[in-house]
Each structure stands twice: as structure tokens, then as C-alpha cells.
PDB file of C-alpha atoms in Angstrom:
ATOM      1  CA  UNK C 722     -37.035 -35.133  -7.218  1.00 59.00           C
ATOM      2  CA  UNK C 723     -36.694 -31.875  -9.134  1.00 60.00           C
ATOM      3  CA  UNK C 724     -35.656 -30.109  -5.941  1.00 59.00           C
ATOM      4  CA  UNK C 725     -32.903 -32.671  -5.410  1.00 58.00           C
ATOM      5  CA  UNK C 726     -31.603 -32.120  -8.944  1.00 62.00           C
ATOM      6  CA  UNK C 727     -31.665 -28.316  -8.448  1.00 62.00           C
ATOM      7  CA  UNK C 728     -29.818 -28.696  -5.159  1.00 61.00           C
ATOM      8  CA  UNK C 729     -27.257 -30.977  -6.778  1.00 64.00           C
ATOM      9  CA  UNK C 730     -26.748 -28.517  -9.657  1.00 64.00           C
ATOM     10  CA  UNK C 731     -26.318 -25.717  -7.140  1.00 67.00           C
ATOM     11  CA  UNK C 732     -23.651 -27.730  -5.266  1.00 72.00           C
ATOM     12  CA  UNK C 733     -21.780 -28.435  -8.519  1.00 67.00           C
ATOM     13  CA  UNK C 734     -21.883 -24.723  -9.428  1.00 66.00           C
ATOM     14  CA  UNK C 735     -20.664 -23.760  -5.951  1.00 74.00           C
ATOM     15  CA  UNK C 736     -17.837 -26.304  -6.191  1.00 77.00           C
ATOM     16  CA  UNK C 737     -16.798 -24.903  -9.578  1.00 75.00           C
ATOM     17  CA  UNK C 738     -16.870 -21.372  -8.160  1.00 77.00           C
ATOM     18  CA  UNK C 739     -14.843 -22.419  -5.138  1.00 87.00           C
ATOM     19  CA  UNK C 740     -12.329 -24.221  -7.360  1.00 88.00           C
ATOM     20  CA  UNK C 741     -12.037 -21.137  -9.579  1.00 88.00           C
ATOM     21  CA  UNK C 742     -11.544 -18.896  -6.536  1.00 89.00           C
ATOM     22  CA  UNK C 743      -8.879 -21.215  -5.140  1.00 90.00           C
ATOM     23  CA  UNK C 744      -7.109 -21.339  -8.508  1.00 90.00           C
ATOM     24  CA  UNK C 745      -7.190 -17.551  -8.754  1.00 88.00           C
ATOM     25  CA  UNK C 746      -5.898 -17.147  -5.177  1.00 89.00           C
ATOM     26  CA  UNK C 747      -3.074 -19.555  -5.966  1.00 90.00           C
ATOM     27  CA  UNK C 748      -2.184 -17.620  -9.129  1.00 90.00           C
ATOM     28  CA  UNK C 749      -2.107 -14.352  -7.175  1.00 89.00           C
ATOM     29  CA  UNK C 750      -0.037 -15.814  -4.321  1.00 90.00           C
ATOM     30  CA  UNK C 751       2.480 -17.242  -6.802  1.00 91.00           C
ATOM     31  CA  UNK C 752       2.687 -14.055  -8.862  1.00 93.00           C
ATOM     32  CA  UNK C 753       6.115 -12.346  -8.911  1.00 91.00           C
ATOM     33  CA  UNK C 754       4.606  -9.076  -7.616  1.00 92.00           C
ATOM     34  CA  UNK C 755       2.729 -10.646  -4.717  1.00 93.00           C
ATOM     35  CA  UNK C 756       5.530  -9.919  -2.240  1.00 92.00           C
ATOM     36  CA  UNK C 757       5.713  -6.292  -3.336  1.00 92.00           C
ATOM     37  CA  UNK C 758       1.927  -6.043  -3.083  1.00 92.00           C
ATOM     38  CA  UNK C 759       2.042  -7.254   0.515  1.00 92.00           C
ATOM     39  CA  UNK C 760       4.936  -4.888   1.328  1.00 91.00           C
ATOM     40  CA  UNK C 761       3.098  -1.932  -0.211  1.00 91.00           C
ATOM     41  CA  UNK C 762      -0.010  -2.801   1.762  1.00 91.00           C
ATOM     42  CA  UNK C 763       2.011  -3.008   4.995  1.00 90.00           C
ATOM     43  CA  UNK C 764       3.606   0.373   4.239  1.00 87.00           C
ATOM     44  CA  UNK C 765       0.130   1.913   3.911  1.00 87.00           C
ATOM     45  CA  UNK C 766      -0.951   0.344   7.188  1.00 87.00           C
ATOM     46  CA  UNK C 767       2.150   1.701   8.879  1.00 85.00           C
ATOM     47  CA  UNK C 768       1.297   5.239   7.755  1.00 83.00           C
ATOM     48  CA  UNK C 769      -2.070   5.101   9.491  1.00 79.00           C
ATOM     49  CA  UNK C 770      -0.625   3.599  12.662  1.00 76.00           C
ATOM     50  CA  UNK C 771      -1.448  -0.118  12.422  1.00 70.00           C
ATOM     51  CA  UNK C 772       1.364  -1.737  14.340  1.00 58.00           C
ATOM     52  CA  UNK C 773       5.105  -1.683  14.085  1.00 58.00           C
ATOM     53  CA  UNK C 774       5.661  -2.643  10.476  1.00 55.00           C
ATOM     54  CA  UNK C 775       9.102  -1.953   9.058  1.00 55.00           C
ATOM     55  CA  UNK C 776       8.792   0.313   6.028  1.00 50.00           C
ATOM     56  CA  UNK C 777      10.124  -1.139   2.818  1.00 53.00           C
ATOM     57  CA  UNK C 778      11.441   0.839  -0.102  1.00 54.00           C
ATOM     58  CA  UNK C 779       9.065   0.078  -2.944  1.00 56.00           C
ATOM     59  CA  UNK C 780       9.244   2.420  -5.894  1.00 55.00           C
ATOM     60  CA  UNK C 781       7.546   2.491  -9.260  1.00 53.00           C
ATOM     61  CA  UNK C 782      10.867   1.725 -10.912  1.00 59.00           C
ATOM     62  CA  UNK C 783      11.421  -1.271  -8.635  1.00 59.00           C
ATOM     63  CA  UNK C 784       8.003  -2.673  -9.513  1.00 55.00           C
ATOM     64  CA  UNK C 785       8.536  -2.221 -13.245  1.00 55.00           C
ATOM     65  CA  UNK C 786      12.030  -3.697 -13.024  1.00 57.00           C
ATOM     66  CA  UNK C 787      10.704  -6.746 -11.220  1.00 56.00           C
ATOM     67  CA  UNK C 788       7.883  -7.185 -13.741  1.00 53.00           C
ATOM     68  CA  UNK C 789      10.309  -6.969 -16.648  1.00 56.00           C
ATOM     69  CA  UNK C 790      12.995  -9.157 -15.071  1.00 54.00           C
ATOM     70  CA  UNK C 791      10.772 -12.134 -14.265  1.00 51.00           C
ATOM     71  CA  UNK C 792      10.849 -14.735 -17.026  1.00 47.00           C
ATOM     72  CA  UNK C 793       7.441 -15.451 -18.463  1.00 47.00           C
ATOM     73  CA  UNK C 794       6.386 -19.043 -18.713  1.00 47.00           C
ATOM     74  CA  UNK C 795       5.181 -20.136 -22.106  1.00 40.00           C
ATOM     75  CA  UNK C 796       2.816 -22.640 -20.513  1.00 41.00           C
ATOM     76  CA  UNK C 797       0.884 -20.091 -18.501  1.00 45.00           C
ATOM     77  CA  UNK C 798      -1.541 -21.335 -15.875  1.00 46.00           C
ATOM     78  CA  UNK C 799      -4.225 -19.067 -17.247  1.00 51.00           C
ATOM     79  CA  UNK C 800      -4.990 -17.363 -20.525  1.00 43.00           C
ATOM     80  CA  UNK C 801      -5.480 -14.152 -18.531  1.00 64.00           C
ATOM     81  CA  UNK C 802      -2.025 -14.080 -16.921  1.00 80.00           C
ATOM     82  CA  UNK C 803      -1.142 -10.837 -18.710  1.00 88.00           C
ATOM     83  CA  UNK C 804      -4.324  -9.326 -17.270  1.00 89.00           C
ATOM     84  CA  UNK C 805      -3.186 -10.483 -13.845  1.00 91.00           C
ATOM     85  CA  UNK C 806       0.253  -8.949 -14.478  1.00 91.00           C
ATOM     86  CA  UNK C 807      -1.361  -5.615 -15.326  1.00 93.00           C
ATOM     87  CA  UNK C 808      -3.715  -5.836 -12.353  1.00 91.00           C
ATOM     88  CA  UNK C 809      -0.924  -6.637  -9.892  1.00 93.00           C
ATOM     89  CA  UNK C 810       1.261  -3.835 -11.241  1.00 93.00           C
ATOM     90  CA  UNK C 811      -1.622  -1.353 -11.133  1.00 94.00           C
ATOM     91  CA  UNK C 812      -2.562  -2.425  -7.609  1.00 94.00           C
ATOM     92  CA  UNK C 813       1.022  -1.975  -6.386  1.00 94.00           C
ATOM     93  CA  UNK C 814       1.171   1.472  -7.975  1.00 94.00           C
ATOM     94  CA  UNK C 815      -2.187   2.413  -6.454  1.00 95.00           C
ATOM     95  CA  UNK C 816      -0.997   1.368  -2.991  1.00 94.00           C
ATOM     96  CA  UNK C 817       2.174   3.430  -3.418  1.00 93.00           C
ATOM     97  CA  UNK C 818       0.113   6.468  -4.448  1.00 94.00           C
ATOM     98  CA  UNK C 819      -2.152   5.914  -1.459  1.00 93.00           C
ATOM     99  CA  UNK C 820       0.860   5.804   0.856  1.00 92.00           C
ATOM    100  CA  UNK C 821       2.145   9.067  -0.641  1.00 92.00           C
ATOM    101  CA  UNK C 822      -1.305  10.660  -0.256  1.00 92.00           C
ATOM    102  CA  UNK C 823      -1.390   9.582   3.390  1.00 89.00           C
ATOM    103  CA  UNK C 824       2.126  10.938   3.994  1.00 89.00           C
ATOM    104  CA  UNK C 825       1.522  14.387   2.478  1.00 90.00           C
ATOM    105  CA  UNK C 826      -0.716  15.842   5.221  1.00 89.00           C
ATOM    106  CA  UNK C 827       1.670  14.474   7.835  1.00 85.00           C
ATOM    107  CA  UNK C 828       4.621  16.203   6.187  1.00 87.00           C
ATOM    108  CA  UNK C 829       2.669  19.467   5.937  1.00 91.00           C
ATOM    109  CA  UNK C 830       1.648  19.234   9.589  1.00 91.00           C
ATOM    110  CA  UNK C 831       5.210  18.540  10.708  1.00 91.00           C
ATOM    111  CA  UNK C 832       6.487  21.476   8.650  1.00 93.00           C
ATOM    112  CA  UNK C 833       3.858  23.755  10.179  1.00 95.00           C
ATOM    113  CA  UNK C 834       4.645  22.638  13.721  1.00 95.00           C
ATOM    114  CA  UNK C 835       8.384  23.009  13.136  1.00 94.00           C
ATOM    115  CA  UNK C 836       7.824  26.515  11.746  1.00 94.00           C
ATOM    116  CA  UNK C 837       5.736  27.456  14.756  1.00 94.00           C
ATOM    117  CA  UNK C 838       8.344  26.015  17.107  1.00 94.00           C
ATOM    118  CA  UNK C 839      11.101  28.023  15.425  1.00 94.00           C
ATOM    119  CA  UNK C 840       8.941  31.160  15.554  1.00 91.00           C
ATOM    120  CA  UNK C 841       8.210  30.682  19.240  1.00 92.00           C
ATOM    121  CA  UNK C 842      11.851  29.975  19.964  1.00 91.00           C
ATOM    122  CA  UNK C 843      12.850  33.172  18.136  1.00 89.00           C
ATOM    123  CA  UNK C 844      10.314  35.141  20.174  1.00 89.00           C
ATOM    124  CA  UNK C 845      11.561  33.776  23.452  1.00 87.00           C
ATOM    125  CA  UNK C 846      15.224  34.278  22.489  1.00 84.00           C
ATOM    126  CA  UNK C 847      14.581  37.895  21.403  1.00 67.00           C
ATOM    127  CA  UNK C 848      12.647  38.635  24.561  1.00 62.00           C
ATOM    128  CA  UNK C 849      15.340  37.678  27.044  1.00 61.00           C
ATOM    129  CA  UNK C 850      15.034  41.218  28.341  1.00 57.00           C
ATOM    130  CA  UNK C 851      13.986  41.280  31.972  1.00 56.00           C
ATOM    131  CA  UNK C 852      10.777  43.192  32.716  1.00 57.00           C
ATOM    132  CA  UNK C 853      12.767  45.663  34.894  1.00 59.00           C
ATOM    133  CA  UNK C 854      15.120  46.398  31.992  1.00 54.00           C
ATOM    134  CA  UNK C 855      12.282  47.725  29.841  1.00 54.00           C
ATOM    135  CA  UNK C 856      11.697  50.760  32.091  1.00 49.00           C
ATOM    136  CA  UNK C 857      15.166  52.181  31.513  1.00 48.00           C
TER     137      UNK C 857
END
């Protein structure tokens, strides 16, 4: 009998946890920054070559403007909604920084390759002298 009660208590605790997780997922999905979070994530994936995802212009100023422009409900769904606001904003900023960190080596590599290409082109343009012309 005691095992049945323990199992029943465990099921109630799991149901509460599942309900809390679902409520939290719903709060996140309905958050004003959720769309920007998804866009920022897609932009990071695009930088590392995961599919053809159109890059979206998400800047720190755009995130802050959106946070400040959204009206806050006085009957919040959770007492921790300001914590969620801060988390979502920080997560968006972190994804943008990650995207920039991913882009930097690519830019440096492209600049190096372009410099080498220009150098090689200059060498080949300067050396348009025919081998027979050098003996004169």
C-alpha cells in the first residue's frame, strides 16, 4: 500500500512539474522578444552553414526598443515576468554576440584571401615580360 501511495505522490509531482514546464514554455512563446530570439538563433545557424536561412537585421538597439515599446500588463501571468524579460533580452544579446564572434574569423579570412589575390595579381601583371625579353 505504501508503494502505491509513493507512486501516486510521484505522479502528482511529475504532473505539477509538467504543468509548470508547459506554463513556462507558453510564457516564453508569448513573450514579445520570442520572435527576435528565434531570428537571432537562425542568424547564428546561418553563419555556421545550417541551411538557407535569410539573415535578419537584429541589433541591440532594436531589441531594447522592442522591450521598451511593449506595454506591460498589470495582471502578469507570473511574478517573475521581469526576470523573464531580463533573461530574454540577455539571451538575444548573447546570440547576437555569438553571431559576431562567428563572423569575425570569416571576415579576417576573406580579407587575407583578398589581399593574397591582389598580391598575386600584381605579381602577374608586373611580370608580363616574356622570358626572351629578359636577355636583352
